Coordinates of C-alpha atoms in Angstrom, one line a residue:
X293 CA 76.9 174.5 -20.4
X294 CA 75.9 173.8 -24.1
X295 CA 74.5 176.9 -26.0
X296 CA 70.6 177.0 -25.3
X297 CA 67.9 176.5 -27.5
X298 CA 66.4 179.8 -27.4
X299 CA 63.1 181.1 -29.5
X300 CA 61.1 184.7 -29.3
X301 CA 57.9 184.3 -29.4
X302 CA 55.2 187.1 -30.2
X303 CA 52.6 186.0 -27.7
X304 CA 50.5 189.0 -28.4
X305 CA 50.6 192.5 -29.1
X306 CA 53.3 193.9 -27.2
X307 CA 53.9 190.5 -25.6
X308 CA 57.7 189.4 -26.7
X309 CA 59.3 186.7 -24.6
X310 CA 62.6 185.2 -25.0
X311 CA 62.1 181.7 -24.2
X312 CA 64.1 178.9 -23.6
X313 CA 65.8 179.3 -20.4
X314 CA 63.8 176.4 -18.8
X315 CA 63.5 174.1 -22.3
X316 CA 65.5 171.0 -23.1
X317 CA 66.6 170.2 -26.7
X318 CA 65.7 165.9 -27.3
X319 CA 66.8 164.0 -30.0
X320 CA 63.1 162.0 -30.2
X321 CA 63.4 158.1 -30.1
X322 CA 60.0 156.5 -29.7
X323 CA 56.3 157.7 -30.7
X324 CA 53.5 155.8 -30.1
X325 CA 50.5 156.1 -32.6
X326 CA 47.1 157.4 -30.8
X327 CA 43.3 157.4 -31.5
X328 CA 43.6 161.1 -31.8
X329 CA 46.6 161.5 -33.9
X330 CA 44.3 159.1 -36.6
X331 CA 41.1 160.7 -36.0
X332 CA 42.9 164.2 -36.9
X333 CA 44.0 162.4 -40.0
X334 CA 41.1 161.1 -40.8
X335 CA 38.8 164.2 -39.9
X336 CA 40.4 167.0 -39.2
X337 CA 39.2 167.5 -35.9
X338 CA 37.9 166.4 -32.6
X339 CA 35.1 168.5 -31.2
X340 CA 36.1 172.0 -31.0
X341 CA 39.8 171.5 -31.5
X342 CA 40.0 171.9 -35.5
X343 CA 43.1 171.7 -38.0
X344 CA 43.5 174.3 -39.8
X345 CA 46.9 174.7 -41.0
X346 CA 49.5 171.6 -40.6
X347 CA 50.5 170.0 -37.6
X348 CA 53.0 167.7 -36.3
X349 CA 51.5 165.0 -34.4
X350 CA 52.4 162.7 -32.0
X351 CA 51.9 163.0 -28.3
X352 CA 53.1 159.6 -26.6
X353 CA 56.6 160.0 -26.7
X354 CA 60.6 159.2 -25.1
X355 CA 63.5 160.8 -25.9
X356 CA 67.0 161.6 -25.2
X357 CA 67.9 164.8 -23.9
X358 CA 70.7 166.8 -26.7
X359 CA 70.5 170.5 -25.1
X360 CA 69.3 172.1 -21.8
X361 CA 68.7 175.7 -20.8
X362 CA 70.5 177.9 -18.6
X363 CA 68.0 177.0 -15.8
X364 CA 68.0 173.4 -16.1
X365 CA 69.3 171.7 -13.2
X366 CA 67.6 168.3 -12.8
X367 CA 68.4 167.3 -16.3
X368 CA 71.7 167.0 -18.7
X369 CA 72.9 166.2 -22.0
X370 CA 72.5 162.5 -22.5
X371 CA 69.4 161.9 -20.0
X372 CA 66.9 159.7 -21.5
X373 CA 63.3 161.1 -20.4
X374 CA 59.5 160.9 -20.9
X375 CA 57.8 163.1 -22.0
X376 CA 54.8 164.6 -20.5
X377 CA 52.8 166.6 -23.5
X378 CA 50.3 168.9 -21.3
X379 CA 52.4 171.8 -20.4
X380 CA 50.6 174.7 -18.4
X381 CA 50.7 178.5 -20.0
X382 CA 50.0 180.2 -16.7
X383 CA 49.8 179.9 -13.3
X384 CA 46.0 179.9 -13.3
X385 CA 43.4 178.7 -10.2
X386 CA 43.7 175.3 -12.5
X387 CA 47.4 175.4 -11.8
X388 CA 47.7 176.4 -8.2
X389 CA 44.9 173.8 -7.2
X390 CA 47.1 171.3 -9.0
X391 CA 44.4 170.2 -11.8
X392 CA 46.7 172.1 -14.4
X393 CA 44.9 169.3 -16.9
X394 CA 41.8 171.5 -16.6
X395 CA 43.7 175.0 -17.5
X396 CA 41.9 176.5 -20.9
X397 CA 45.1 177.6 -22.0
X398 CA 47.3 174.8 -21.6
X399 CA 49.8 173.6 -24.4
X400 CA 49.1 170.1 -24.9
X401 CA 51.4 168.3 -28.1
X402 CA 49.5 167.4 -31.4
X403 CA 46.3 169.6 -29.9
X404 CA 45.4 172.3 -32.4
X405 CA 47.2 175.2 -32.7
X406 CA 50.3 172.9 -31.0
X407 CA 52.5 170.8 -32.4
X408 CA 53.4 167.6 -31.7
X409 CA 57.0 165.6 -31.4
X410 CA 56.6 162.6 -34.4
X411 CA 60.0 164.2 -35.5
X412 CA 63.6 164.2 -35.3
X413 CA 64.2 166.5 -32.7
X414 CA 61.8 168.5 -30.3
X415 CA 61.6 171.3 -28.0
X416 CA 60.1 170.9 -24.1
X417 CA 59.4 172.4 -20.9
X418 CA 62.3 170.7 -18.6
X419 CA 59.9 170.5 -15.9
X420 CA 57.7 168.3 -18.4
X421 CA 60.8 165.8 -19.1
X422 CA 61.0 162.6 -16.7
X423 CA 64.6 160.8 -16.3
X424 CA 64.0 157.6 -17.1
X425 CA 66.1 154.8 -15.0
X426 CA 68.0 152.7 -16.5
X427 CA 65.6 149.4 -16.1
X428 CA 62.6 151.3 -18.4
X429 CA 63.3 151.1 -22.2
X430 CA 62.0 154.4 -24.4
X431 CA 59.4 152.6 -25.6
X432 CA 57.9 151.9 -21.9
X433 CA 58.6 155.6 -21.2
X434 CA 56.2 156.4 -24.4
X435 CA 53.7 154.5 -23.2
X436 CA 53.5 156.5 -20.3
X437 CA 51.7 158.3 -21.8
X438 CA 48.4 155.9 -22.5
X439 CA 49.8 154.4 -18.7
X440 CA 48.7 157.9 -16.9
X441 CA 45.3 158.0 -18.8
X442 CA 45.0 154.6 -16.7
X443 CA 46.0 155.8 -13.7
X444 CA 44.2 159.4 -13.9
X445 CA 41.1 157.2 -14.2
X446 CA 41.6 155.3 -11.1
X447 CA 42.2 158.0 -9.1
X448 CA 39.1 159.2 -10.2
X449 CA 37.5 156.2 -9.4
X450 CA 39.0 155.6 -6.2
X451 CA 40.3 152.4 -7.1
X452 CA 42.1 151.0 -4.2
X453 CA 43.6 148.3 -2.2
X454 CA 40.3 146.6 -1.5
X455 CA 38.2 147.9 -4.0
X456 CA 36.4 144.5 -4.4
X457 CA 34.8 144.9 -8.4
X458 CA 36.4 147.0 -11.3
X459 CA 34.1 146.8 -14.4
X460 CA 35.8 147.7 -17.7
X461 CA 33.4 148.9 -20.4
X462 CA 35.6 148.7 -23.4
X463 CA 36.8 147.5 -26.5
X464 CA 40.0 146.3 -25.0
X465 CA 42.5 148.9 -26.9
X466 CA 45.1 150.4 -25.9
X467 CA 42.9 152.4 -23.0
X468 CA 40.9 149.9 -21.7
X469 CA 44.2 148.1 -21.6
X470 CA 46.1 150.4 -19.1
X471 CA 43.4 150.7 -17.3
X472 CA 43.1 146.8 -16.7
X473 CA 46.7 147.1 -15.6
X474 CA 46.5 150.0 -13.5
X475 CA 43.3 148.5 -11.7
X476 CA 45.1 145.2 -10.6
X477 CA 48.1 147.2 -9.6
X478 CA 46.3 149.7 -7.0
X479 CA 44.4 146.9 -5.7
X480 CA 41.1 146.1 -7.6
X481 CA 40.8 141.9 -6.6
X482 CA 38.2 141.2 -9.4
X483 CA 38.3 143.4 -13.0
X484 CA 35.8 142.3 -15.7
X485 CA 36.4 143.3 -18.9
X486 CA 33.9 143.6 -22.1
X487 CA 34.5 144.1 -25.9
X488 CA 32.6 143.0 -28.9
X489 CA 36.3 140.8 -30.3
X490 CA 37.4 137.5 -28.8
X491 CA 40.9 137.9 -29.7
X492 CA 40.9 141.2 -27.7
X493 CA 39.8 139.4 -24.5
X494 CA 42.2 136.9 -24.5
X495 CA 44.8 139.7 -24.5
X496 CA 43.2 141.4 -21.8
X497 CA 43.1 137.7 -19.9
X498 CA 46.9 137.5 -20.7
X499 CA 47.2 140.9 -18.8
X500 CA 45.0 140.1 -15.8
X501 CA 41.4 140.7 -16.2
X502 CA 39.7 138.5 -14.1
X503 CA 36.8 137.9 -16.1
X504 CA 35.8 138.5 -19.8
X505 CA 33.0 139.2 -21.7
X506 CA 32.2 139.2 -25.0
X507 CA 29.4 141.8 -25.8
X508 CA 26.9 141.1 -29.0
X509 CA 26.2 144.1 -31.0
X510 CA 22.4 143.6 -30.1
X511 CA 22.7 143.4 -26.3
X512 CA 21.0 145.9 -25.1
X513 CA 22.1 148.2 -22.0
X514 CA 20.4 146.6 -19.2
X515 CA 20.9 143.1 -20.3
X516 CA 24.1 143.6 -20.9
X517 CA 24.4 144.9 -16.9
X518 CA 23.0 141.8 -16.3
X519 CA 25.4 140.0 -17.5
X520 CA 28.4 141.9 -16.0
X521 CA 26.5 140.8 -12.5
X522 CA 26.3 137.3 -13.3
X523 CA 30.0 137.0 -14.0
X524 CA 31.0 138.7 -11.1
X525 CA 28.4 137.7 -9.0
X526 CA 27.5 140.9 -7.6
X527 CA 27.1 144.5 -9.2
X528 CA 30.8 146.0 -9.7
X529 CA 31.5 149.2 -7.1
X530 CA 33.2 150.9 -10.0
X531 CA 32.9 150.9 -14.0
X532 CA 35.3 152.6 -16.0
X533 CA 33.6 153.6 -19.4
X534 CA 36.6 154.2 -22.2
X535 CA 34.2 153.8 -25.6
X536 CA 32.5 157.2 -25.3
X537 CA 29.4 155.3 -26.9
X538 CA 26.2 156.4 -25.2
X539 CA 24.9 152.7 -25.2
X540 CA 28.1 151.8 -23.2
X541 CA 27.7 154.6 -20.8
X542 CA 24.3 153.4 -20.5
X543 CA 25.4 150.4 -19.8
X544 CA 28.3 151.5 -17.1
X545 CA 25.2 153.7 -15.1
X546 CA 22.9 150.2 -15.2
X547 CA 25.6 147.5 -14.0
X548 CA 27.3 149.7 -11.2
X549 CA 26.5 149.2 -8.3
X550 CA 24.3 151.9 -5.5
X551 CA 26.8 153.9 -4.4
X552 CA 29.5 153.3 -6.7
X553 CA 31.2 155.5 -9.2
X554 CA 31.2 155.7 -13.3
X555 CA 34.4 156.9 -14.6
X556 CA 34.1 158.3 -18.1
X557 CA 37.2 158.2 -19.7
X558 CA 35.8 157.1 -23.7
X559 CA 34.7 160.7 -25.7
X560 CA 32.2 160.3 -28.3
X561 CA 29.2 162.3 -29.2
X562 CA 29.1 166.2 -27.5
X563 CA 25.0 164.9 -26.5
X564 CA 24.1 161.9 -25.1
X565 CA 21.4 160.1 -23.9
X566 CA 21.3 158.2 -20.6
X567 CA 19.3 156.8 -17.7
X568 CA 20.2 160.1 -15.1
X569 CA 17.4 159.8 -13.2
X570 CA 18.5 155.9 -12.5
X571 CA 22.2 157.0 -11.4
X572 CA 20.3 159.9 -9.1
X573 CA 18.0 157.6 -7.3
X574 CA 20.8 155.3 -6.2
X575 CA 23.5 157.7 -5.7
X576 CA 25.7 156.5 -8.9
X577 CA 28.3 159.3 -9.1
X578 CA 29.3 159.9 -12.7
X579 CA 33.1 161.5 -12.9
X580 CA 34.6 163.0 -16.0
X581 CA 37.9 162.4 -16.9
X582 CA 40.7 165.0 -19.0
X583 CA 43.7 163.7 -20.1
X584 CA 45.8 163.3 -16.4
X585 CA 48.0 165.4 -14.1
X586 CA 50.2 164.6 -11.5
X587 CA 50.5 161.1 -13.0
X588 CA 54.1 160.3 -14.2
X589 CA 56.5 159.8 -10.7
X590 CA 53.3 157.2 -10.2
X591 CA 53.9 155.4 -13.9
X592 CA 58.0 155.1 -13.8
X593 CA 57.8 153.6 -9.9
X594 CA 54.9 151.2 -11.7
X595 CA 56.7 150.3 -14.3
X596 CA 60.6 150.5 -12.2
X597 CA 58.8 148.2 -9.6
X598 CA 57.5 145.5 -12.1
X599 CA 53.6 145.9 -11.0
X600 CA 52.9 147.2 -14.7
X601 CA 54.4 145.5 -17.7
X602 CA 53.3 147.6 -20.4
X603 CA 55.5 146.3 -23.2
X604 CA 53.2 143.7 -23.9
X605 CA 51.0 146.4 -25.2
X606 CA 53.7 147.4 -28.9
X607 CA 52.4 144.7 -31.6
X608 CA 54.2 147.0 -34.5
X609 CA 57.2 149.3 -34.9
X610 CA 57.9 151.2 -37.8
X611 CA 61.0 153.8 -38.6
X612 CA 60.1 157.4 -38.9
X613 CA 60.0 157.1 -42.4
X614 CA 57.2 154.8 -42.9
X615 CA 55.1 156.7 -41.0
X616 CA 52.6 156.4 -43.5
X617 CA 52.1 152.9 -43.2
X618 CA 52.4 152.6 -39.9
X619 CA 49.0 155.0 -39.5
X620 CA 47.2 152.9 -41.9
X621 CA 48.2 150.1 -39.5
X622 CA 46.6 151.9 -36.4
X623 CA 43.8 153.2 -38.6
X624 CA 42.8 149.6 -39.5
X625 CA 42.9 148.3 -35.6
X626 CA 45.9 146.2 -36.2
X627 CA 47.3 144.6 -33.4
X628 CA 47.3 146.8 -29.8
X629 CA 50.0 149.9 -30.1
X630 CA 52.1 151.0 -33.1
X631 CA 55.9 152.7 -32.1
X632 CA 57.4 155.1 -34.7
X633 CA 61.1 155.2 -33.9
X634 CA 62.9 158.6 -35.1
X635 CA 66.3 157.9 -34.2
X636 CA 67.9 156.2 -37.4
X637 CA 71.1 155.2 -35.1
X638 CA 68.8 153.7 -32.7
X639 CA 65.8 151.4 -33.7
X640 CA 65.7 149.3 -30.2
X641 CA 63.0 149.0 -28.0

């Protein structure tokens, strides 16, 4: 057994634990570049989770496994994994009822006070490390990460096989994306997808959306709803909202059908305005959505199966050490997903 990694940590006063035992030691190959990691750049915070004192970002990540702990069974030296950043503190009611994504104490990688793993080499919970077989590449075990967003949202949604209209309200990044993917793959037969780019679209039409629309920044809410029914030809039993701007939740509530369900995956302002009443009157359920749990044994079968190709989604790739430039790529909306690769002996996909 290699010598563990292990740390005391003061939790609080009088609180000293000798962690460790269940931890693995990676040598971190691939990082994908997030919305959040360039909106904590950019402002420091996002909401109530504010920077105060630097942090290590980087939460979409694959690695290979250097050290385990003296309690690690299921994993070895050598073991490429994924990496699932949302790691519980306690075994709280959020735990046991298996919505640990929900727990208000949860570590969660790059989330103020917790680092993240952009680095060379990072500590984990074990149990929060997925083998990877040998068919999915680090980079598709990153993008994991994004991939269970997706699928967290379907559940939500209660896409299934059957599910007969998926709308995607979304400029088609990274998010809207896996969503479109994940949608096709549990069953949805038509997806329409909206953004205010061409060029996005036609990605999105490369990756399976059905039908496109290109939204004009004066469309208003219900006209754009209108719109959405016209191309599919009914109103869609599901909309999938991943802007977090209150005239495209507006818009989601308007164009989905009585009965159906508005996923709100998209964070914007903490107050927004929209048409309640409207979603009340017809039985619109409106469903939030946190991060995922539960989601990655569901993303490596995806991807090990072939019913998600997500590598379509890294335009860039950048070694660690241009890290710099490779945010000012993903801070300019260059291209779809930018991979930082930290291992210098291994630059490969």
């Amino acid at each position: 057994m290699a010598q563990e990694n292990l740390s005391v940590v003061l939790h609080s006063q009088g609180d000293l634990r000798l962690v460790g035992h269940r931890s693995v030691l990676l040598q971190m190959h691939s990082v994908g570049i997030c919305g959040s990691d360039v909106h904590y750049w950019q402002h420091g915070r996002i909401g109530d989770y504010v920077v105060t004192k630097p942090m290590v970002l980087g939460h979409e990540a694959s690695g290979r496994v250097v050290k385990v702990g003296s309690a690690v069974k299921h994993l070895k030296a050598g073991d490429r994994v994924a990496i699932e950043p949302g790691v519980p503190r306690e075994m709280d009611e959020f735990f046991k009822n298996g919505r640990y994504n929900l727990s208000p104490t949860i570590f969660f990688c790059a989330t103020p006070p917790d680092d993240g793993n952009l680095c060379r080499y990072y500590k984990h919970s074990a149990n929060f490390c997925y083998k990877l077989p040998d068919n999915v590449t680090f980079e598709e075990g990153a993008l994991i990460e994004p991939l269970s967003v997706g699928i967290h949202a379907c559940r939500r949604a209660g896409v299934s096989l059957g599910s007969t209209s998926v709308h995607l309200v979304c400029f088609a990044g990274p998010i809207g994306l896996v969503c479109l993917l994940v949608a096709k793959a549990m069953g949805a037969s038509k997806v329409v997808i909206t953004d205010l780019f061409p060029e996005r679209l036609t990605v999105a039409k490369e990756l399976g959306a059905d039908f496109q629309l290109t939204v004009k920044r004066g469309d208003g809410p219900q006209q754009l709803a209108k719109s959405v029914e016209d191309l599919l030809g009914a109103q869609p039993h599901i909309t999938i909202e991943c802007t977090g701007v209150e005239s495209s939740i507006q818009s989601a509530i308007y164009a989905t059908r009585s009965g159906g369900v508005v996923v709100l995956v998209g964070l914007g302002s903490e107050m927004a305005t929209v048409p309640l009443i409207n979603a009340a009157v017809r039985e619109v359920d409106i469903r939030g959505v946190f991060r995922y749990c539960n989601t990655w044994p569901m993303a490596i079968a995806m991807l090990v199966s072939g019913k998600v190709n997500v590598k379509p989604l890294v335009t860039h790739r950048f070694p660690l050490e241009q890290a710099v430039q490779a945010f000012e790529t993903t801070r300019q909306g260059l291209g779809i997903k930018v991979m930082l690769k930290c291992d210098q002996n291994d630059q490969n996909p």
